[in-house]
CSV table of C-alpha atoms and ligand atoms in Angstrom, one decimal:
chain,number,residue,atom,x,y,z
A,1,UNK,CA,0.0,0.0,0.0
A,2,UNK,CA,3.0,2.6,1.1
A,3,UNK,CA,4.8,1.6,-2.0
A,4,UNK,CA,1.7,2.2,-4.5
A,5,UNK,CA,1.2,5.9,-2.7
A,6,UNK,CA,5.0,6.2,-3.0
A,7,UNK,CA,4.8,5.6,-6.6
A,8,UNK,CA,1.6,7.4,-7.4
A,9,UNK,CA,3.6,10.8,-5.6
A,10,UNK,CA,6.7,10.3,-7.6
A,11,UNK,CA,4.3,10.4,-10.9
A,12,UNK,CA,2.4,13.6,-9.9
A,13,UNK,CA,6.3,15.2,-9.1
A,14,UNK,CA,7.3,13.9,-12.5
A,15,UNK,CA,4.4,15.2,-14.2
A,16,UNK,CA,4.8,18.8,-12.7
A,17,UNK,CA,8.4,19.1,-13.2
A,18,UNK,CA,7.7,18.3,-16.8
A,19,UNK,CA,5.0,20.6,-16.5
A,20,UNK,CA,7.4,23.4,-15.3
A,21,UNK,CA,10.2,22.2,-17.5
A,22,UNK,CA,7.5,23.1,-21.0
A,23,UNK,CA,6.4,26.0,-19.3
A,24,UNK,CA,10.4,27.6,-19.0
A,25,UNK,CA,10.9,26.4,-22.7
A,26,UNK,CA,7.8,28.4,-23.6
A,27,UNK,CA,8.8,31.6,-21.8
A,28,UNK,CA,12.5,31.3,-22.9
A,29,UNK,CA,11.6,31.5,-26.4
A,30,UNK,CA,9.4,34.0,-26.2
A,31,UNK,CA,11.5,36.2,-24.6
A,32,UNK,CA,14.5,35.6,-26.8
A,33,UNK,CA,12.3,36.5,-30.1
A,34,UNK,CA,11.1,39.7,-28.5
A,35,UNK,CA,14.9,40.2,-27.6
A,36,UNK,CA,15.6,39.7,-31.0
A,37,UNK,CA,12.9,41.4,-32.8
A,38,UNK,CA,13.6,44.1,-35.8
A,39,UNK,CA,11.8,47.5,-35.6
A,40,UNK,CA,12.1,50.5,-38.1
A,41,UNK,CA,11.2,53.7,-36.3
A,42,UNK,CA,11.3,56.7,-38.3
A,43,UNK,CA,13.6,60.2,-37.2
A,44,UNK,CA,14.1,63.1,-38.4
A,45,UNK,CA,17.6,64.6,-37.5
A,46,UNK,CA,18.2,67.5,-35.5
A,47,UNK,CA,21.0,70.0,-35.9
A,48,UNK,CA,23.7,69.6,-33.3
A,49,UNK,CA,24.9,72.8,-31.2
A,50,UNK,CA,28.7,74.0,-29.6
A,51,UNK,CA,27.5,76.9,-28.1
A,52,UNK,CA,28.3,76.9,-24.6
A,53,UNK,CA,25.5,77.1,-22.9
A,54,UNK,CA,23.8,74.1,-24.8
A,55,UNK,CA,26.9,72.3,-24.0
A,56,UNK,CA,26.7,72.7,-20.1
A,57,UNK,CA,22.7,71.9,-19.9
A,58,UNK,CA,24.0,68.8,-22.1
A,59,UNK,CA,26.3,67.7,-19.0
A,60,UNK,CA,24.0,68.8,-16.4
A,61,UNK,CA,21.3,66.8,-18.1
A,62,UNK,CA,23.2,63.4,-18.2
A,63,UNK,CA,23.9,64.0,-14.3
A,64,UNK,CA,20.5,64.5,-13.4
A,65,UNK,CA,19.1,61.7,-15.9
A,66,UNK,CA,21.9,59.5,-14.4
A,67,UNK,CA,23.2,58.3,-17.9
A,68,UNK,CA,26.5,58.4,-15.9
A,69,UNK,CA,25.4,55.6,-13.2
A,70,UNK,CA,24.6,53.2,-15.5
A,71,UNK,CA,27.0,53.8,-18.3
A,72,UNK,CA,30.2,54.7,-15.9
A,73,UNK,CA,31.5,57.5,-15.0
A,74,UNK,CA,33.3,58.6,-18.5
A,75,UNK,CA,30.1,56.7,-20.0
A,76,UNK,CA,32.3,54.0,-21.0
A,77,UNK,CA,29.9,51.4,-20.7
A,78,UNK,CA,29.5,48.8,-17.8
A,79,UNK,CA,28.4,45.6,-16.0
A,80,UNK,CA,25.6,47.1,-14.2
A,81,UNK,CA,23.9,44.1,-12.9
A,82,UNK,CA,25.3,41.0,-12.4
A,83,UNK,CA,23.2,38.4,-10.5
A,84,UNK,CA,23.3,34.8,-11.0
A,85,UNK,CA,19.7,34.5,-11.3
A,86,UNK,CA,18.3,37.3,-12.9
A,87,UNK,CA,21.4,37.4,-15.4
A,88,UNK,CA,23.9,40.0,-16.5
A,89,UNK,CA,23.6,43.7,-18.0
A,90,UNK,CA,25.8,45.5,-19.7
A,91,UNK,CA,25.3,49.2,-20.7
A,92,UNK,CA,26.8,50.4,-24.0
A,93,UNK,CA,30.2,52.8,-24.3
A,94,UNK,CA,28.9,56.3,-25.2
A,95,UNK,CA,32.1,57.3,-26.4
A,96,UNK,CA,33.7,57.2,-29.6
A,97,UNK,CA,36.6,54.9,-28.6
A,98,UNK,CA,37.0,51.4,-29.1
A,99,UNK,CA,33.7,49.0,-28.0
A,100,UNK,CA,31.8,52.4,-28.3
A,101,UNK,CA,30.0,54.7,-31.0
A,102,UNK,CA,30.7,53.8,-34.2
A,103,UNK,CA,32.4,56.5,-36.5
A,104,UNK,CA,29.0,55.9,-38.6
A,105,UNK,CA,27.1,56.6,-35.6
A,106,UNK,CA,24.6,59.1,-36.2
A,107,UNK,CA,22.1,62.0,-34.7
A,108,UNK,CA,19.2,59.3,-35.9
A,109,UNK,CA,21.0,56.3,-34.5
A,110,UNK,CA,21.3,58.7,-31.0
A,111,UNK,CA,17.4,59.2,-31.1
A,112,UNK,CA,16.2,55.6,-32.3
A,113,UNK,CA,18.3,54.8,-29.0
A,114,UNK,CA,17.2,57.6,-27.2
A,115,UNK,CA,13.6,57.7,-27.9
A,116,UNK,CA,12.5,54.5,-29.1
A,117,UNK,CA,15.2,52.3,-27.2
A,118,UNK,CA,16.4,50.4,-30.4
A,119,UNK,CA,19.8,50.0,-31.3
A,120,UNK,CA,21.8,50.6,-34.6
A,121,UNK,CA,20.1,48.2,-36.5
A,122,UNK,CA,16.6,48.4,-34.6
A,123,UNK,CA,17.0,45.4,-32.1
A,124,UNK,CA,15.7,46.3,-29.0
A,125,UNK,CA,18.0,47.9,-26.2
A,126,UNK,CA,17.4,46.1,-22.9
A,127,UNK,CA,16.8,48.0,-20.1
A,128,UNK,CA,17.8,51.7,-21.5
A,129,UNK,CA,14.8,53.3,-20.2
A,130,UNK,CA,14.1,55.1,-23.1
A,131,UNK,CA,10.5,55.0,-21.7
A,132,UNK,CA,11.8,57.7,-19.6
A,133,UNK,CA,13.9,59.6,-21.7
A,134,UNK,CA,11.7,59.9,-24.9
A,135,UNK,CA,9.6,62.4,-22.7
A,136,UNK,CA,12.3,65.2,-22.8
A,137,UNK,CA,12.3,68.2,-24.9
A,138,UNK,CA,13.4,68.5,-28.3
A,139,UNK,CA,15.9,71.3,-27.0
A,140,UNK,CA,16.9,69.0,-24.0
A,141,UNK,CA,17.4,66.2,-26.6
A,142,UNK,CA,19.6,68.1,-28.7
A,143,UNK,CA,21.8,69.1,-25.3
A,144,UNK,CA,22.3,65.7,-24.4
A,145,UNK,CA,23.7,64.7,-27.8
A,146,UNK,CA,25.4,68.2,-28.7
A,147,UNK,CA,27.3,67.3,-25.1
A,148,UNK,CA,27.9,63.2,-25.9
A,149,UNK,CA,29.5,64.8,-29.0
A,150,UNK,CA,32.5,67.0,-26.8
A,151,UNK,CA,33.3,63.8,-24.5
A,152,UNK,CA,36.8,62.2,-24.6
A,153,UNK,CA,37.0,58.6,-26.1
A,154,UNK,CA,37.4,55.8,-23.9
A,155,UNK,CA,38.3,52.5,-24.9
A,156,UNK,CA,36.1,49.3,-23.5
A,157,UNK,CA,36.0,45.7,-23.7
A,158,UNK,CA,32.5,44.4,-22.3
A,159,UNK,CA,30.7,40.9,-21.9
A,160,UNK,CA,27.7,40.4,-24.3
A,161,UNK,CA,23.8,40.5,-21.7
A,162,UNK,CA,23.1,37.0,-20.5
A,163,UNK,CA,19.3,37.1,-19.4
A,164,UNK,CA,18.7,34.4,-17.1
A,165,UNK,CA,16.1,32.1,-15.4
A,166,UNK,CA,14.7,34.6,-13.1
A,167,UNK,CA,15.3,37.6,-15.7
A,168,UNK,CA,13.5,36.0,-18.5
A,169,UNK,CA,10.5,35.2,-16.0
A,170,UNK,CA,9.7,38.0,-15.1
A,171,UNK,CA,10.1,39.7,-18.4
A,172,UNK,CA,7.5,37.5,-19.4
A,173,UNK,CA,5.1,38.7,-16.8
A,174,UNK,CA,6.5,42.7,-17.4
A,175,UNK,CA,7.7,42.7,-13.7
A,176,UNK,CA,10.9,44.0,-14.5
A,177,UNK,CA,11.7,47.2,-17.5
A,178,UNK,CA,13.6,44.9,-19.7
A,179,UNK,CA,12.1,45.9,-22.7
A,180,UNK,CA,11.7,49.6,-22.9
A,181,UNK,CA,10.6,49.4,-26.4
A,182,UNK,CA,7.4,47.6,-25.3
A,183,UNK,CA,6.6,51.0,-23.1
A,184,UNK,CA,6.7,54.0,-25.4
A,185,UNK,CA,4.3,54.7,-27.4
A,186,UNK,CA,6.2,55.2,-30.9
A,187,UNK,CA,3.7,57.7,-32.4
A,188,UNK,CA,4.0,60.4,-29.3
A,189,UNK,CA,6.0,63.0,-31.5
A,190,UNK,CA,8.3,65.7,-29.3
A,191,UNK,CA,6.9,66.6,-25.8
A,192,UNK,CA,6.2,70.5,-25.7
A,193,UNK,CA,8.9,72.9,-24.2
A,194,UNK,CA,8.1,73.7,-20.4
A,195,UNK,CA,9.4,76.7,-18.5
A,196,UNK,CA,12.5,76.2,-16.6
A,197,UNK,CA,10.4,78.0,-13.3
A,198,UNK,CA,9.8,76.9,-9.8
A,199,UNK,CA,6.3,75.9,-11.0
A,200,UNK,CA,4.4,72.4,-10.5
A,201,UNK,CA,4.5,71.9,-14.4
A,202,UNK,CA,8.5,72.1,-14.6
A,203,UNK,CA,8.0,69.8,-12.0
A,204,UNK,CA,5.7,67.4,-13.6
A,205,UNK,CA,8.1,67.4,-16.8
A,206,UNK,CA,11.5,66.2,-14.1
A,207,UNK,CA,9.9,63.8,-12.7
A,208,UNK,CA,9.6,61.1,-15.5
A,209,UNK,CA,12.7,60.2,-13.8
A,210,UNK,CA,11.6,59.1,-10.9
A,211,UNK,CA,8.1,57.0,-11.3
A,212,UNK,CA,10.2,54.1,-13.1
A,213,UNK,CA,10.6,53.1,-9.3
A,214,UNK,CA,7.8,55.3,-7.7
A,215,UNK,CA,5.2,53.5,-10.2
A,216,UNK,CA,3.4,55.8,-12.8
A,217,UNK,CA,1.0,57.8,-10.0
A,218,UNK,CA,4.3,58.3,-7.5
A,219,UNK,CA,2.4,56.4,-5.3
A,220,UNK,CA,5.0,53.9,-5.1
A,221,UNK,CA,4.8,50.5,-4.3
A,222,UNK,CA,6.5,47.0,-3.8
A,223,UNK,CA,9.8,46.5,-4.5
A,224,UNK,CA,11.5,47.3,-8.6
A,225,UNK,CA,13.2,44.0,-8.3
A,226,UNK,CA,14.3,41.1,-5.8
A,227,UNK,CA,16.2,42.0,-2.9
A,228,UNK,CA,15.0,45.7,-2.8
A,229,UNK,CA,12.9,48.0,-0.3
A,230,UNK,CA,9.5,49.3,-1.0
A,231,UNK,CA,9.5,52.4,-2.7
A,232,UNK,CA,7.9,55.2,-0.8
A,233,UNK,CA,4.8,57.2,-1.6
A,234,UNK,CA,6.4,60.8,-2.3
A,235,UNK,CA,2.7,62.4,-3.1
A,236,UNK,CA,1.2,65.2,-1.0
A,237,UNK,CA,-0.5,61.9,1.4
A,238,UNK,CA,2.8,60.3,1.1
A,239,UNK,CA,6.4,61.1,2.7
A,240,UNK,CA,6.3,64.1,1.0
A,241,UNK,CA,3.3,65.9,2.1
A,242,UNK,CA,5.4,65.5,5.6
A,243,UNK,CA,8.1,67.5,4.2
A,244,UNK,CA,8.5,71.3,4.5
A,245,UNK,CA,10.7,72.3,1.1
A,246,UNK,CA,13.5,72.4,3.0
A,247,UNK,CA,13.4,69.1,4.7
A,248,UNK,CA,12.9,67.8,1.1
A,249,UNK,CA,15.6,69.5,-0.5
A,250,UNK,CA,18.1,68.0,2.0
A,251,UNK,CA,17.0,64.7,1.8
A,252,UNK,CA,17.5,64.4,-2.1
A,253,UNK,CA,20.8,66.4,-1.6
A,254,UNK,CA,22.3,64.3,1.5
A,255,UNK,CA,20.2,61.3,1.6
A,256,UNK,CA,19.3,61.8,5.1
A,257,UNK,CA,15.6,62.1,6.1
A,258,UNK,CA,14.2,64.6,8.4
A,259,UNK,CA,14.1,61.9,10.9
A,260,UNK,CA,17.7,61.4,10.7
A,261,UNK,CA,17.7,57.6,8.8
A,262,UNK,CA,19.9,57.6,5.4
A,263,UNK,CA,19.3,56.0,2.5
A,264,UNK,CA,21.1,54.1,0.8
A,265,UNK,CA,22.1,55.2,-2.5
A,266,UNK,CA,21.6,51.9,-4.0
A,267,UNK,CA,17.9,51.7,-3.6
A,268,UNK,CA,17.4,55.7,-4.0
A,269,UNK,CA,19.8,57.3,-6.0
A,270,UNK,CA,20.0,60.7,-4.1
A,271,UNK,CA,23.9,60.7,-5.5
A,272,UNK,CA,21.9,61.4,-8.6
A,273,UNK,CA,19.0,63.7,-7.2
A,274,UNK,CA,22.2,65.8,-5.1
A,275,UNK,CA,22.9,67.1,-8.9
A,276,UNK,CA,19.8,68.9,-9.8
A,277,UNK,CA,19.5,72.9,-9.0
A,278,UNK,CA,17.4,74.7,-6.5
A,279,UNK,CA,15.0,75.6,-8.9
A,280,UNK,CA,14.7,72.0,-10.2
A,281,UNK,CA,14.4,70.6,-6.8
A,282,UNK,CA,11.8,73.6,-5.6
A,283,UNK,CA,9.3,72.7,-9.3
A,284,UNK,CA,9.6,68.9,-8.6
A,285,UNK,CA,8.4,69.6,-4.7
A,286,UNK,CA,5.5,71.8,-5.6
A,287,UNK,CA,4.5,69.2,-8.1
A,288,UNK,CA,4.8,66.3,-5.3
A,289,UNK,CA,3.0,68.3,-3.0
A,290,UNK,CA,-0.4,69.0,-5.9
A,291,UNK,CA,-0.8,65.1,-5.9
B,301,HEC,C1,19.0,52.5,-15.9
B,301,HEC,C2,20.3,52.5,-16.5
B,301,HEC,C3,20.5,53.4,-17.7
B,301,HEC,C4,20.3,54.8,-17.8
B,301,HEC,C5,19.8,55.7,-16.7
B,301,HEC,C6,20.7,55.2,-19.1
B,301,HEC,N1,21.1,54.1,-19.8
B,301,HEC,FE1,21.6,54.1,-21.8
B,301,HEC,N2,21.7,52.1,-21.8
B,301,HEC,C7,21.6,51.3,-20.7
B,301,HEC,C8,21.8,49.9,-21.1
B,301,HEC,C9,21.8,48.7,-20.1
B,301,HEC,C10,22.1,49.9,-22.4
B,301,HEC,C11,22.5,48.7,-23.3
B,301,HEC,C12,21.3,48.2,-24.0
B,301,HEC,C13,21.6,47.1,-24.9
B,301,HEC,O1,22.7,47.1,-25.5
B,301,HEC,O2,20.8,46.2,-25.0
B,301,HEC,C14,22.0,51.3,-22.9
B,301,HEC,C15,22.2,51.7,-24.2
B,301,HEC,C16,22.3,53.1,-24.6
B,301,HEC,C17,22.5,53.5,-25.9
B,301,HEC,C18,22.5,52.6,-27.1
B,301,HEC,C19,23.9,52.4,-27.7
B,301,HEC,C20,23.8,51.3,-28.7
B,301,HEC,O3,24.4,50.3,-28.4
B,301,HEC,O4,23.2,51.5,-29.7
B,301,HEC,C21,22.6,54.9,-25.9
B,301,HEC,C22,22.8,55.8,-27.1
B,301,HEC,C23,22.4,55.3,-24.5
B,301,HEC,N3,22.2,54.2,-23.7
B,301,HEC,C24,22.4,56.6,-24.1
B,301,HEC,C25,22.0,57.0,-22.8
B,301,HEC,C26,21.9,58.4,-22.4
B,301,HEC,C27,22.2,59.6,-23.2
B,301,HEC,C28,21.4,58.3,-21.1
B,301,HEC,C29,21.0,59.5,-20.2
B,301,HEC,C30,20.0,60.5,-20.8
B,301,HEC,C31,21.2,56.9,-20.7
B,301,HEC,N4,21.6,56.1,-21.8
B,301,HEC,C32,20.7,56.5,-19.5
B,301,HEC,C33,21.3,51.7,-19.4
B,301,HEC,C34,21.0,53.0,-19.0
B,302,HEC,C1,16.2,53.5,-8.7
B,302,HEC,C2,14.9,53.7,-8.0
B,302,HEC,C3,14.5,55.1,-7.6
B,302,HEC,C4,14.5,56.3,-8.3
B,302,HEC,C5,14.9,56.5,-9.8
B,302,HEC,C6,14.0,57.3,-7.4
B,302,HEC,N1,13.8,56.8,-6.2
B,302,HEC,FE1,13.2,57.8,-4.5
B,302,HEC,N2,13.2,56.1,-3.4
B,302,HEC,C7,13.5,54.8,-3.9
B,302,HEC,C8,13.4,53.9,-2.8
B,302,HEC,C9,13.6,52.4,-3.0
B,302,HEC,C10,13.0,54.6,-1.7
B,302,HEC,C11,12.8,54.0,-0.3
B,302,HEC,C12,14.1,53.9,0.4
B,302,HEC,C13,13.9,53.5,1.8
B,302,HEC,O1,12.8,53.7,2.4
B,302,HEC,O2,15.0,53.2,2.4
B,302,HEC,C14,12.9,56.0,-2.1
B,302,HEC,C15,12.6,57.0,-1.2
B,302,HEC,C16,12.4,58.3,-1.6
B,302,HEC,C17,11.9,59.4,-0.7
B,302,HEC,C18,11.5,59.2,0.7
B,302,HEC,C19,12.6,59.3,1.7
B,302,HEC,C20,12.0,59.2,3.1
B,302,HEC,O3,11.9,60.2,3.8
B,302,HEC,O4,11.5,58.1,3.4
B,302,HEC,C21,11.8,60.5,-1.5
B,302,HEC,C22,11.4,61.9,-1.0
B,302,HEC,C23,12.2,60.2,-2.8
B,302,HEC,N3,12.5,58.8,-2.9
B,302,HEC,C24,12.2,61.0,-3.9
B,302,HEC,C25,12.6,60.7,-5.2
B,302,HEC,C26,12.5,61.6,-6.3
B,302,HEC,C27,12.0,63.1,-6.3
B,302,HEC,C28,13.0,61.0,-7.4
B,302,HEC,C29,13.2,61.5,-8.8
B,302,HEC,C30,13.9,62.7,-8.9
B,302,HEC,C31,13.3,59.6,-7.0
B,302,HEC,N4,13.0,59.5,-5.6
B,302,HEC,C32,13.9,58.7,-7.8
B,302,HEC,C33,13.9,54.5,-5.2
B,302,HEC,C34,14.1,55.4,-6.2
């Protein structure tokens, strides 16, 4: 009798693992053809600047958008994450030198990467959050590159992506922003200009930044990925709303909270949010505290 049950137990087991094993074979395909899909999104150019001032909102720009922590300091490219279940990501050398930019590289191939998260030859970027970035200005646009164009070349030699088990789940499911290029819509056109004021508008237009981890409504939520904390609510009934203006300037700036607990800059990048101005900082609180 114990050895029939025995035997009947070990068949279910069998049977699910199979189960499990198609299901994995399922989602690992899938994810590699949407890895290795071709788009063709259209772009017009736009005309590059070397005046001055264009040049330092460029830099100041890929501060505050933190193109620098994710593609290295001299935006030579780097591992970024490297974990042995979700996989391995690697960002791409901005610069002209070896492993980077092609000399063919141009404005369009910028803004297919930019705005639609494509590369070169329109496979999808993984993990550039274009979705993010595609909702700056034309003129902001056109700083970023005019700046990427002044930068010294750096030479690199990076590992290929290696998306695995637990990355390729939850791609599937759209837990984690692997695939920018499923997020944007591709028709949107260029965002209007807003006025660089200590209004809640400018600060509507900055934070686009930020709701990739404080969800959509800045609301936030569970945890961006395995291993993480939640990710406080910064609206007017959130942390925020307990904030005077100053309390919130010094916690982006410092990473200390008015209670005196600091953050740590790998779950809330106030490194990154320490680079924006006065003004900046002053628009995005009034528009936290109007939600
Ligand atoms: C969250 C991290 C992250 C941030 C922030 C980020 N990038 Fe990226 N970026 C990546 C990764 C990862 C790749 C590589 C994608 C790939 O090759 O699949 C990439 C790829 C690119 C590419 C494509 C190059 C190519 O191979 O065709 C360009 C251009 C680029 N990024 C520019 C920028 C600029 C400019 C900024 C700031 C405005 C920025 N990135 C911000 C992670 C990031
Ligand atoms: C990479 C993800 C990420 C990004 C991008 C990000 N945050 Fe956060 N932020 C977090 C996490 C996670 C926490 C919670 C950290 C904790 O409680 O220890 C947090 C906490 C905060 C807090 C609350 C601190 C407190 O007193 O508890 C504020 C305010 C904040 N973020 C503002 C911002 C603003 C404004 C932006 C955009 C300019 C931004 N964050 C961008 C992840 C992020």
């Amino acid at each position: 009798m114990l050895k029939k049950t025995f035997k009947w137990v070990g068949i279910v087991l069998a049977c699910i693992f199979s189960l499990l094993i198609v299901a994995y074979a399922y989602i690992y395909l899938s994810t590699e053809a949407r890895f290795n899909k071709k788009y063709s999104f259209r772009e017009d150019p736009v005309t590059l600047s070397t005046d001055t001032a264009v040049l330092t909102r460029g830099a100041h720009l890929v501060a505050i958008k933190a193109c620098d922590d994710c593609h290295g300091p001299d935006l030579a490219g780097k591992v970024f994450i490297d974990d042995p279940l979700l996989g391995r990501i690697v960002s791409s050398n901005l610069t002209s030198g070896k492993g980077g930019r092609p000399s063919d590289y141009g404005v369009v191939d910028w803004l297919k990467a930019l705005r639609h998260a494509v590369n070169k030859e329109g496979k999808p970027l993984l993990f550039m959050p274009s979705h993010e970035i595609v909702q700056l200005s034309k003129a902001d646009i056109v700083a970023i590159l005019s700046y990427l164009q002044t930068i010294p070349p750096v030479d690199s030699d990076l590992p290929t992506h290696d998306i695995r088990f637990l990355g390729r789940i939850l791609t599937h499911f759209d837990k984690v922003p692997l695939l920018p290029v499923d997020m944007i819509d591709h028709n949107m056109g260029w965002p209007k200009e807003v006025e660089e004021n200590v209004s809640a508008a400018f600060g509507k237009y900055l934070v686009a930044v930020c709701t990739g981890c404080h969800r959509e409504n800045l609301k936030g939520g569970g945890p961006i990925a395995p291993g993480l904390p939640p990710v406080a609510d910064i609206t007017a009934t959130g942390r925020v709303g307990q904030m005077t203006e100053e309390q919130f300037m010094n916690t982006l700036r410092t990473g200390v909270t008015p209670e005196g607990r600091s953050l740590n800059p790998k779950e809330m990048p106030w490194p990154t949010t320490s680079k924006y101005t006065d003004t900046e900082l002053k628009a995005i609180y009034a528009y936290l505290k109007s939600i």
